[in-house]
Coordinates of C-alpha atoms and ligand atoms in Angstrom, one line a residue:
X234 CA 161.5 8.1 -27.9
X235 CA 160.1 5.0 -28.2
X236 CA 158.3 4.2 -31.6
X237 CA 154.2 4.6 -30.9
X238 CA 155.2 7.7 -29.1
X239 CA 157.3 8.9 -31.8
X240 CA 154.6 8.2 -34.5
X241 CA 152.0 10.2 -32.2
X242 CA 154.3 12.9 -32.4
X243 CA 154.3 12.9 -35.4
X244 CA 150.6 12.5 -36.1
X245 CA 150.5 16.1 -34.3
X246 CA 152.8 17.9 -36.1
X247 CA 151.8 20.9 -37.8
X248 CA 151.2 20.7 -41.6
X249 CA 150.3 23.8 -42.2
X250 CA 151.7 27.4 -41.0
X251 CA 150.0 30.6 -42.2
X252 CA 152.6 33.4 -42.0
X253 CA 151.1 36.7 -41.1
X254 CA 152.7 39.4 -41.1
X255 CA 150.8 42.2 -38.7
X256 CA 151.4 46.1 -38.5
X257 CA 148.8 48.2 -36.2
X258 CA 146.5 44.8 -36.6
X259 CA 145.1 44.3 -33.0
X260 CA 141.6 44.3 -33.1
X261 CA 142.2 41.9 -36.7
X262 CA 144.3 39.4 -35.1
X263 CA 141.6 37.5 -32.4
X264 CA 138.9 37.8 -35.4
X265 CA 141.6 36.1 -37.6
X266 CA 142.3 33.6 -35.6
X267 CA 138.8 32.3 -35.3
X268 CA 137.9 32.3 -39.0
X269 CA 141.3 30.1 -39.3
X270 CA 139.9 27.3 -36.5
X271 CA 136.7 27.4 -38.8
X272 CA 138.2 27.0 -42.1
X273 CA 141.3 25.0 -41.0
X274 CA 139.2 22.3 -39.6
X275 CA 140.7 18.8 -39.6
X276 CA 143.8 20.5 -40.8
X277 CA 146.8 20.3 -38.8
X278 CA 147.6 23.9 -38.7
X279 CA 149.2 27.3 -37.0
X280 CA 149.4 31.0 -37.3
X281 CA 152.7 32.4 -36.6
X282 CA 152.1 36.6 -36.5
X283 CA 155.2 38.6 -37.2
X284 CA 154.5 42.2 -35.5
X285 CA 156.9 45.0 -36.5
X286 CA 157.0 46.8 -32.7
X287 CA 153.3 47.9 -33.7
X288 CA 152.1 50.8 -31.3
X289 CA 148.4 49.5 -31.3
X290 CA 150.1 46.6 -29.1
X291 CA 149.4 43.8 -31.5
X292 CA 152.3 41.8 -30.1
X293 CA 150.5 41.7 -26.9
X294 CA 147.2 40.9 -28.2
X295 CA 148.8 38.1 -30.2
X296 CA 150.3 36.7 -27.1
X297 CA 147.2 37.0 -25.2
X298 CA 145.8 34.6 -27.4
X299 CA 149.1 32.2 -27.5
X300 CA 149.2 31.5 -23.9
X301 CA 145.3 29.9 -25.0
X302 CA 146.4 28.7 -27.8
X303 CA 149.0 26.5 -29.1
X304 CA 148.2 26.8 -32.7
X305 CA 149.3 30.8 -32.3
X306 CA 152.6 31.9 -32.0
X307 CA 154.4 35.2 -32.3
X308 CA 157.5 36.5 -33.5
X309 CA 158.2 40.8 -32.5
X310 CA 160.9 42.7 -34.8
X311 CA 161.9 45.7 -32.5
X312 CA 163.3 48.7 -34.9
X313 CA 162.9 47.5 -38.1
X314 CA 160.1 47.2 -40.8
X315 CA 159.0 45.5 -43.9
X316 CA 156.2 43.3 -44.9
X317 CA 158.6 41.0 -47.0
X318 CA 161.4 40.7 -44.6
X319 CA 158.5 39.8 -41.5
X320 CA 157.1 37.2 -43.9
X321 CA 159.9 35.2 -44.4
X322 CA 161.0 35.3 -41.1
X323 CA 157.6 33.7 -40.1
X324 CA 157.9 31.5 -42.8
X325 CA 161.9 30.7 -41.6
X326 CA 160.5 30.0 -37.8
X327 CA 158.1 27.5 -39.1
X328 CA 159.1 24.0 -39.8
X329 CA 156.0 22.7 -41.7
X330 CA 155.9 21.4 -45.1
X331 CA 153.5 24.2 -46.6
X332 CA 153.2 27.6 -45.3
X333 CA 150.5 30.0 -46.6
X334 CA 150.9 33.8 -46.5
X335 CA 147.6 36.2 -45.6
X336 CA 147.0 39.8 -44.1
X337 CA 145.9 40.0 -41.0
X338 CA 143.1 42.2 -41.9
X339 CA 140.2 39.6 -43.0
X340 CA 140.8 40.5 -46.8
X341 CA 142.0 37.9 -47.6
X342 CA 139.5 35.2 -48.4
X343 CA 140.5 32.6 -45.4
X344 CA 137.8 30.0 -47.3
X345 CA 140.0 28.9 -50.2
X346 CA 142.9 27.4 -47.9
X347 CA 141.7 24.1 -47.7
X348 CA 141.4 24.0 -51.4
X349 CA 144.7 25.4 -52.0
X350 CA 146.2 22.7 -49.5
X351 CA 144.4 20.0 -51.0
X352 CA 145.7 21.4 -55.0
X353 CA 149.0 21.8 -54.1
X354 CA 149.1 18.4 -52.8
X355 CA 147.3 16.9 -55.4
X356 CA 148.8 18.4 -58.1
X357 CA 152.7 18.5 -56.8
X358 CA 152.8 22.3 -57.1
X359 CA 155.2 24.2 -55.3
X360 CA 153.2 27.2 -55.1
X361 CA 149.2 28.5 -55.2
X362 CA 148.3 31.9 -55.8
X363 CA 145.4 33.5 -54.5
X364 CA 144.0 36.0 -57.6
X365 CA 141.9 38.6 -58.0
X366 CA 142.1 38.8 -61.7
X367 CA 140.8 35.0 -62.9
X368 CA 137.3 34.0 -63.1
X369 CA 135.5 34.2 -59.9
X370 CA 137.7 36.7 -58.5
X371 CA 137.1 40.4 -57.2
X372 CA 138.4 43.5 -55.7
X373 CA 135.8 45.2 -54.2
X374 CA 138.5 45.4 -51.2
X375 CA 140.4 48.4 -53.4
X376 CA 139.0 51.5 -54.6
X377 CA 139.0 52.6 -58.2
X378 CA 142.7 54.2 -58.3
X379 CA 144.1 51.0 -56.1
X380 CA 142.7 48.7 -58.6
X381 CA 144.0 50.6 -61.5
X382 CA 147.1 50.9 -59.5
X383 CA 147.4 47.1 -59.2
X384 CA 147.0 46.3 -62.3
X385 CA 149.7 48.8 -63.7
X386 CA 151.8 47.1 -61.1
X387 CA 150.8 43.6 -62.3
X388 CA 151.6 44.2 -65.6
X389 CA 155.1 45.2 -64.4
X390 CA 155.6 42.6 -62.4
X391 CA 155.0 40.4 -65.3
X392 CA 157.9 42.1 -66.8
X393 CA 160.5 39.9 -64.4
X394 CA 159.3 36.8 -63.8
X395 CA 158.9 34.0 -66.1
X396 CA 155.5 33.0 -65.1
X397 CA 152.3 33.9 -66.3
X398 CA 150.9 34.4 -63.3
X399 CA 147.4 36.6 -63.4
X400 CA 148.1 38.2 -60.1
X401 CA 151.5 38.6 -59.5
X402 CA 150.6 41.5 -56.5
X403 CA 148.9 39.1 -54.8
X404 CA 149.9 39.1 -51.5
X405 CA 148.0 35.4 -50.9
X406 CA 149.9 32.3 -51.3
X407 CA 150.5 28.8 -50.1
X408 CA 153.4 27.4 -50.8
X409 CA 156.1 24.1 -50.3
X410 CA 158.4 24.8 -48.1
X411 CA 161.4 23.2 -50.0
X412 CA 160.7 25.1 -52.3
X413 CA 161.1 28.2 -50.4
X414 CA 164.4 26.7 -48.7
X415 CA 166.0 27.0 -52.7
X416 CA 164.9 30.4 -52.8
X417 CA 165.3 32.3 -50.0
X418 CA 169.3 32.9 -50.3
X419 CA 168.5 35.1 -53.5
X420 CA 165.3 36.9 -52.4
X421 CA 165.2 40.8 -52.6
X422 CA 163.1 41.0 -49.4
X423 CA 162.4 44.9 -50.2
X424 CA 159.3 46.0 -49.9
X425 CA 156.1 44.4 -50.5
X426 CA 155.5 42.1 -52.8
X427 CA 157.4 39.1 -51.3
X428 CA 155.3 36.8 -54.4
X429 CA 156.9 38.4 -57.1
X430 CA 160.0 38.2 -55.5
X431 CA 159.8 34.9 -55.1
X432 CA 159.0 33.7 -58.6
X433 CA 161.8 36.0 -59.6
X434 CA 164.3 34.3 -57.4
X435 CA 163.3 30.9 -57.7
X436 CA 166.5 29.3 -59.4
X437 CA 163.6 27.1 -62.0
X438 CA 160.1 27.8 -63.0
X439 CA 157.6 27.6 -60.4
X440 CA 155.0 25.0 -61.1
X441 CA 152.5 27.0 -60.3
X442 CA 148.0 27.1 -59.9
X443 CA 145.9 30.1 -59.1
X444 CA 142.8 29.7 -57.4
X445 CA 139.8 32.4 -57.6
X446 CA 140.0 34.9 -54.3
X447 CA 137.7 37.4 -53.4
X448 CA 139.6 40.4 -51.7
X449 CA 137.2 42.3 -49.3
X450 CA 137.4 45.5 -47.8
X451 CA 139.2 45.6 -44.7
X452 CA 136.8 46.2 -41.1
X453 CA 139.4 47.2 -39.0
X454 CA 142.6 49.7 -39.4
X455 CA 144.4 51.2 -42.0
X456 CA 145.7 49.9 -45.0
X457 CA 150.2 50.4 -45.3
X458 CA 150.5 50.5 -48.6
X459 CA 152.1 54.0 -49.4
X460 CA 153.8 56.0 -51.4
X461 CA 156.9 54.3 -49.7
X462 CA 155.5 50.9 -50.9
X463 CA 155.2 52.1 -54.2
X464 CA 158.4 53.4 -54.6
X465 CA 160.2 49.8 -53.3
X466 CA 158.0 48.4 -55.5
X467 CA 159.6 50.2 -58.3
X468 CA 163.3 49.3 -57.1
X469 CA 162.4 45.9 -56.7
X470 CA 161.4 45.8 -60.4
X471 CA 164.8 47.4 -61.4
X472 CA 166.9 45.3 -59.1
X473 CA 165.3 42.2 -61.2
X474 CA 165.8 43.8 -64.1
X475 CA 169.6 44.9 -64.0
X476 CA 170.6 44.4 -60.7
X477 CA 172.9 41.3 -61.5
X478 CA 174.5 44.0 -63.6
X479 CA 175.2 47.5 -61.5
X480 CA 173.1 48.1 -58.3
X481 CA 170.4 49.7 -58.4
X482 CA 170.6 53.0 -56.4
X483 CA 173.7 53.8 -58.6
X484 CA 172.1 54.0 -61.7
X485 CA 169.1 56.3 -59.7
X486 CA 171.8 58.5 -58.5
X487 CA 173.3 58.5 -62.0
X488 CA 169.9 59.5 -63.6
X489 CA 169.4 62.0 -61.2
X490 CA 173.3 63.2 -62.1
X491 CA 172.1 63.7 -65.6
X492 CA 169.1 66.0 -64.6
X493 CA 171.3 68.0 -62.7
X494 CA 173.8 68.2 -65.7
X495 CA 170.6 69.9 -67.1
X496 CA 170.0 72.1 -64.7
X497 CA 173.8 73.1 -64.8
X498 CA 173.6 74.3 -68.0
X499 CA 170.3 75.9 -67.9
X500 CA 171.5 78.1 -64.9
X501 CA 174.7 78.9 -66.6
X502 CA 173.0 80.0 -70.2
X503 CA 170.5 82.2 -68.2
X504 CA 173.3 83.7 -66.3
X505 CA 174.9 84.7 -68.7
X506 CA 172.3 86.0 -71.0
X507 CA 172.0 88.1 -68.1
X508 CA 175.0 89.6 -68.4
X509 CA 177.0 87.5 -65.5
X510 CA 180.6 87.0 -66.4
X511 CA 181.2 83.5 -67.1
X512 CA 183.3 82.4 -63.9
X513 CA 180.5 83.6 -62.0
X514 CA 177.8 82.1 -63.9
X515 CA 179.7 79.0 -64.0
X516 CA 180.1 78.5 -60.1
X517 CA 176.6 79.3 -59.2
X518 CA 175.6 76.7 -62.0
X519 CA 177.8 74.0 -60.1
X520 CA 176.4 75.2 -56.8
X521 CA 172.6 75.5 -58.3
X522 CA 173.5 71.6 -59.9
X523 CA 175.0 70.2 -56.6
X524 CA 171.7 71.1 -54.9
X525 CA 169.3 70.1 -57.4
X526 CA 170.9 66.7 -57.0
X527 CA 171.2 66.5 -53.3
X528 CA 167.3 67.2 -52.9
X529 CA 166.3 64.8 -55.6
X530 CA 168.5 61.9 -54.2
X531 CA 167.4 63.1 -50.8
X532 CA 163.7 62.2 -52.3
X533 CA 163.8 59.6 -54.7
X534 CA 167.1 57.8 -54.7
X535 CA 167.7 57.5 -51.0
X536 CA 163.3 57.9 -50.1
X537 CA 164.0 55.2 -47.7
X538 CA 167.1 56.9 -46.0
X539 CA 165.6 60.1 -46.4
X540 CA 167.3 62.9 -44.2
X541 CA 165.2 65.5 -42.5
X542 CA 165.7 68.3 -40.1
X543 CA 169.0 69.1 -39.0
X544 CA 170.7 65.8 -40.7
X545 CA 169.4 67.4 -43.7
X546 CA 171.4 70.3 -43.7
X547 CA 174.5 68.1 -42.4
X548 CA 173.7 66.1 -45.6
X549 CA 173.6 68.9 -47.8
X550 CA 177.4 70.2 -46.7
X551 CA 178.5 66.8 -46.7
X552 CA 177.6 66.5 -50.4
X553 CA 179.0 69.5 -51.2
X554 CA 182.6 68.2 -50.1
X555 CA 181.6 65.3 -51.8
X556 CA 181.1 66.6 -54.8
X557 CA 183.5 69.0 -54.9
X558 CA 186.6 66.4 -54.2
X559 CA 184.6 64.3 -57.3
X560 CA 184.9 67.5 -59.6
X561 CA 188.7 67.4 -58.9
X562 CA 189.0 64.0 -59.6
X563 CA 186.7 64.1 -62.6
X564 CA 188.5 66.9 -64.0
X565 CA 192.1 65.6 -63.2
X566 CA 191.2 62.1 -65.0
X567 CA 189.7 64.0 -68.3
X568 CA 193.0 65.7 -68.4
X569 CA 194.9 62.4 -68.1
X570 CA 193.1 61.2 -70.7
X571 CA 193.1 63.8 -73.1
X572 CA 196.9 63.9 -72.9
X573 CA 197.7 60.5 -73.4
X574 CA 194.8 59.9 -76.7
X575 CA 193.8 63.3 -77.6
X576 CA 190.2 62.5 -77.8
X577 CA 187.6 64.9 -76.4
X578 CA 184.5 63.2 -75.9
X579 CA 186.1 60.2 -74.3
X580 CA 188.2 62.1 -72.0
X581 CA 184.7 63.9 -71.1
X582 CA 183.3 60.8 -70.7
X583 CA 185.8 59.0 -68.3
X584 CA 185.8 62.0 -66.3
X585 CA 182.2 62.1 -66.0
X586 CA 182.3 58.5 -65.5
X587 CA 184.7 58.8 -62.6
X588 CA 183.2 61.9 -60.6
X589 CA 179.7 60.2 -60.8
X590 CA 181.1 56.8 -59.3
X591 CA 183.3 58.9 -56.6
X592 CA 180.3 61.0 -55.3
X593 CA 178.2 58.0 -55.3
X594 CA 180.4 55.7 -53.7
X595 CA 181.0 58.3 -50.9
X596 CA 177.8 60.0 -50.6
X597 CA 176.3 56.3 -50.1
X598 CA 178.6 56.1 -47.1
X599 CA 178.6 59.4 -46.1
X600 CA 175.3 61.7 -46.3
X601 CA 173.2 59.3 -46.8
X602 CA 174.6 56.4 -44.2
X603 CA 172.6 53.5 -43.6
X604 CA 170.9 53.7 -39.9
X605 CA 172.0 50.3 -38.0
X606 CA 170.2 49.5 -34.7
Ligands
GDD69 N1 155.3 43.0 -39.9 C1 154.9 44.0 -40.8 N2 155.7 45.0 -41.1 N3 153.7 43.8 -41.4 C2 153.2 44.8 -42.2 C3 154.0 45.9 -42.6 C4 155.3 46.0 -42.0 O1 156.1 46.9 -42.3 N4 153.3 46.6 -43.5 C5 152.1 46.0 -43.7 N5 152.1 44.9 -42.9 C6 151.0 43.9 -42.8 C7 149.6 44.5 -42.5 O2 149.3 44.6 -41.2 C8 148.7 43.4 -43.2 O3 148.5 42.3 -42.4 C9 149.6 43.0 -44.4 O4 150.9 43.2 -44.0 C10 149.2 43.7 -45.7 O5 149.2 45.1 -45.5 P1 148.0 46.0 -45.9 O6 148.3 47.3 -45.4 O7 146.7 45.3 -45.5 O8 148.1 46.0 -47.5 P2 147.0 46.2 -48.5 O9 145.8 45.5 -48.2 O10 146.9 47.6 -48.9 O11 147.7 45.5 -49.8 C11 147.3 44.2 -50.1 O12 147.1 44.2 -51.5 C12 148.2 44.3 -52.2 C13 147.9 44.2 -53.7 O13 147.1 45.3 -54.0 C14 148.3 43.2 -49.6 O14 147.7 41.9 -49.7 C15 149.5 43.1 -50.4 O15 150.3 42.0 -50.1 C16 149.1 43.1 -51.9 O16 150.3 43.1 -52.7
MN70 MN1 145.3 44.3 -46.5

């Protein structure tokens, strides 16, 4: 390429790429894309939409528009899910030097990017933050409980990251790519709140700005984020907070092991106050314990692998053998070490200790197998 034409190239590339990542969105995504060509003007910008399979047929309207429009592009995940993961994949397919991330449903206040262009420029920040919590900012968008909701949840989020940032929910950002290229190796991606992961993964403190956004009530569909959302959001949290030390799930399933240890014995003293003999009492205990566990890991630990149906009861037997295979070995390493040191509670403990990290290990790979496709 010869120089003027390589300069003109240039001249045209993008510098801008808004991310947005789209789930039952169509009727959103035309209406989007026109308040961007209003507020983007004399910006060199595009919109890359990244559509998880939705059954409204947002791909296709998204296309529709692309083969019009240069400035739109599309990516489709089949089979998977995941507002984080779809963001940075958008932002991964882009080669701009910022990228800002919006929803597709007009709530976001489209207005402010210029400004948050022009600051992060200005000021050499590598990130801005959309907030609904400084000066000038508003949530009309959420009702009472989702605002109370979002605040709990911003105060928690404030728990693991460094930065002070007002908003740390916010799910509108514009930010330097480089920046993002140091991050993304160590990012989380579960869930939702792909901000707070990234300011948790960044390997330095963000230099950071927040800018004053308006979040209004969406026109057009439903909004996604659900019980499931909260409860990522919760292991997203723990995963910053100790998962550099033991993962996450494992102390869930380990919590959930002490519940049942309560249950265990709760069973077995009302048994026998009841006048069962004590071998008896003792094996429905186990029995009553195993359960208990199953169908609280089945709802809390493993709520995003959940089993239902017929797999359920296949994951219920499963975790029987499991379990009972982990009572063996818990019981066999308790005598081991009671015979070599002669001390009770830590021989307890190691056994406990062992059984727990055998029926996790296994029931992780077993009853509650990941689903690849
Ligand atoms: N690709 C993809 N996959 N997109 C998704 C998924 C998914 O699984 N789930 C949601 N989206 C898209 C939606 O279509 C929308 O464009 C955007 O992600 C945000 O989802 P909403 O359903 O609109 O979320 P919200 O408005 O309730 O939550 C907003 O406020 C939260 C703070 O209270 C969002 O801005 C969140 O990012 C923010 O944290
Ligand atoms: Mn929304």
């Amino acid at each position: 390429m010869d120089m003027r034409a390589e300069s003109a190239a240039a001249a045209m590339a993008t510098e801008l790429t808004v991310v947005v990542p789209t789930f039952n969105e169509r009727e959103n995504v035309p209406l989007l894309v026109e308040r961007l060509d209003r507020a983007l003007a004399g910006i060199a910008w595009e919109v890359i939409f990244v559509d998880d399979d939705s059954p409204d047929g947002t791909a296709d309207a998204v296309r529709d528009l692309a083969r019009r429009d240069p400035r739109v592009r599309g990516i489709e995940r089949i089979g998977r899910r995941g507002l984080s993961s779809a963001t940075v994949e958008g932002v991964l397919a882009s080669s701009s030097p910022y990228f800002a991330v919006m929803d597709a449903d007009l709530q976001h206040d489209d207005e402010r990017l210029p400004d948050m262009l022009a600051r992060i420029k200005a000021e050499h920040l590598d990130i801005v933050v959309g907030s609904r919590h400084i000066e000038g900012g508003t949530l009309e968008g959420l009702n009472r409980q989702r605002q109370a909701i979002s605040r709990l949840a911003g105060k928690a989020g404030r728990l693991v990251i460094k930065a002070d940032l007002s908003d740390p929910m916010s799910g509108y950002f514009l930010m330097d790519r480089r920046v993002f290229d140091e991050t993304v190796h160590n990012l989380s991606l579960q869930g939702f709140k792909i901000l707070l992961d990234l300011f948790a993964s960044a390997p330095r403190p963000l230099r950071f700005a927040e800018v004053a956004c308006r979040f209004l009530p969406r026109q057009h569909g439903q909004s996604k984020l659900d019980s499931m959302a909260a409860w990522e959001f919760g292991m997203l949290i723990l995963d910053k907070l100790i998962g550099r030390y033991v993962p996450v799930r494992f102390v869930v399933f380990a919590f959930v092991g002490g519940t049942g240890l309560a249950v265990h014995l709760v069973t077995l003293y009302l048994l026998s106050f009841a006048g069962v003999g004590f071998a008896a009492a003792q094996t429905v205990a186990v029995i009553a314990a195993m359960t208990w566990n199953f169908f609280l890991n089945n709802l809390i630990t493993y709520r995003d692998r959940r089993l239902r149906g017929f797999a359920l009861v296949r994951g219920l037997l499963t975790f029987y053998a499991i379990c009972a295979v982990g009572a063996v070995a818990n019981i066999g390493v308790a005598e081991i070490v009671y015979s070599d040191r002669g001390i009770l509670w830590l021989a307890g403990i190691a056994g406990a200790a062992i059984g727990v990290v055998w029926n996790f290990a296994v029931s992780n790979y077993l009853t509650w197998r990941r689903r690849t496709g």
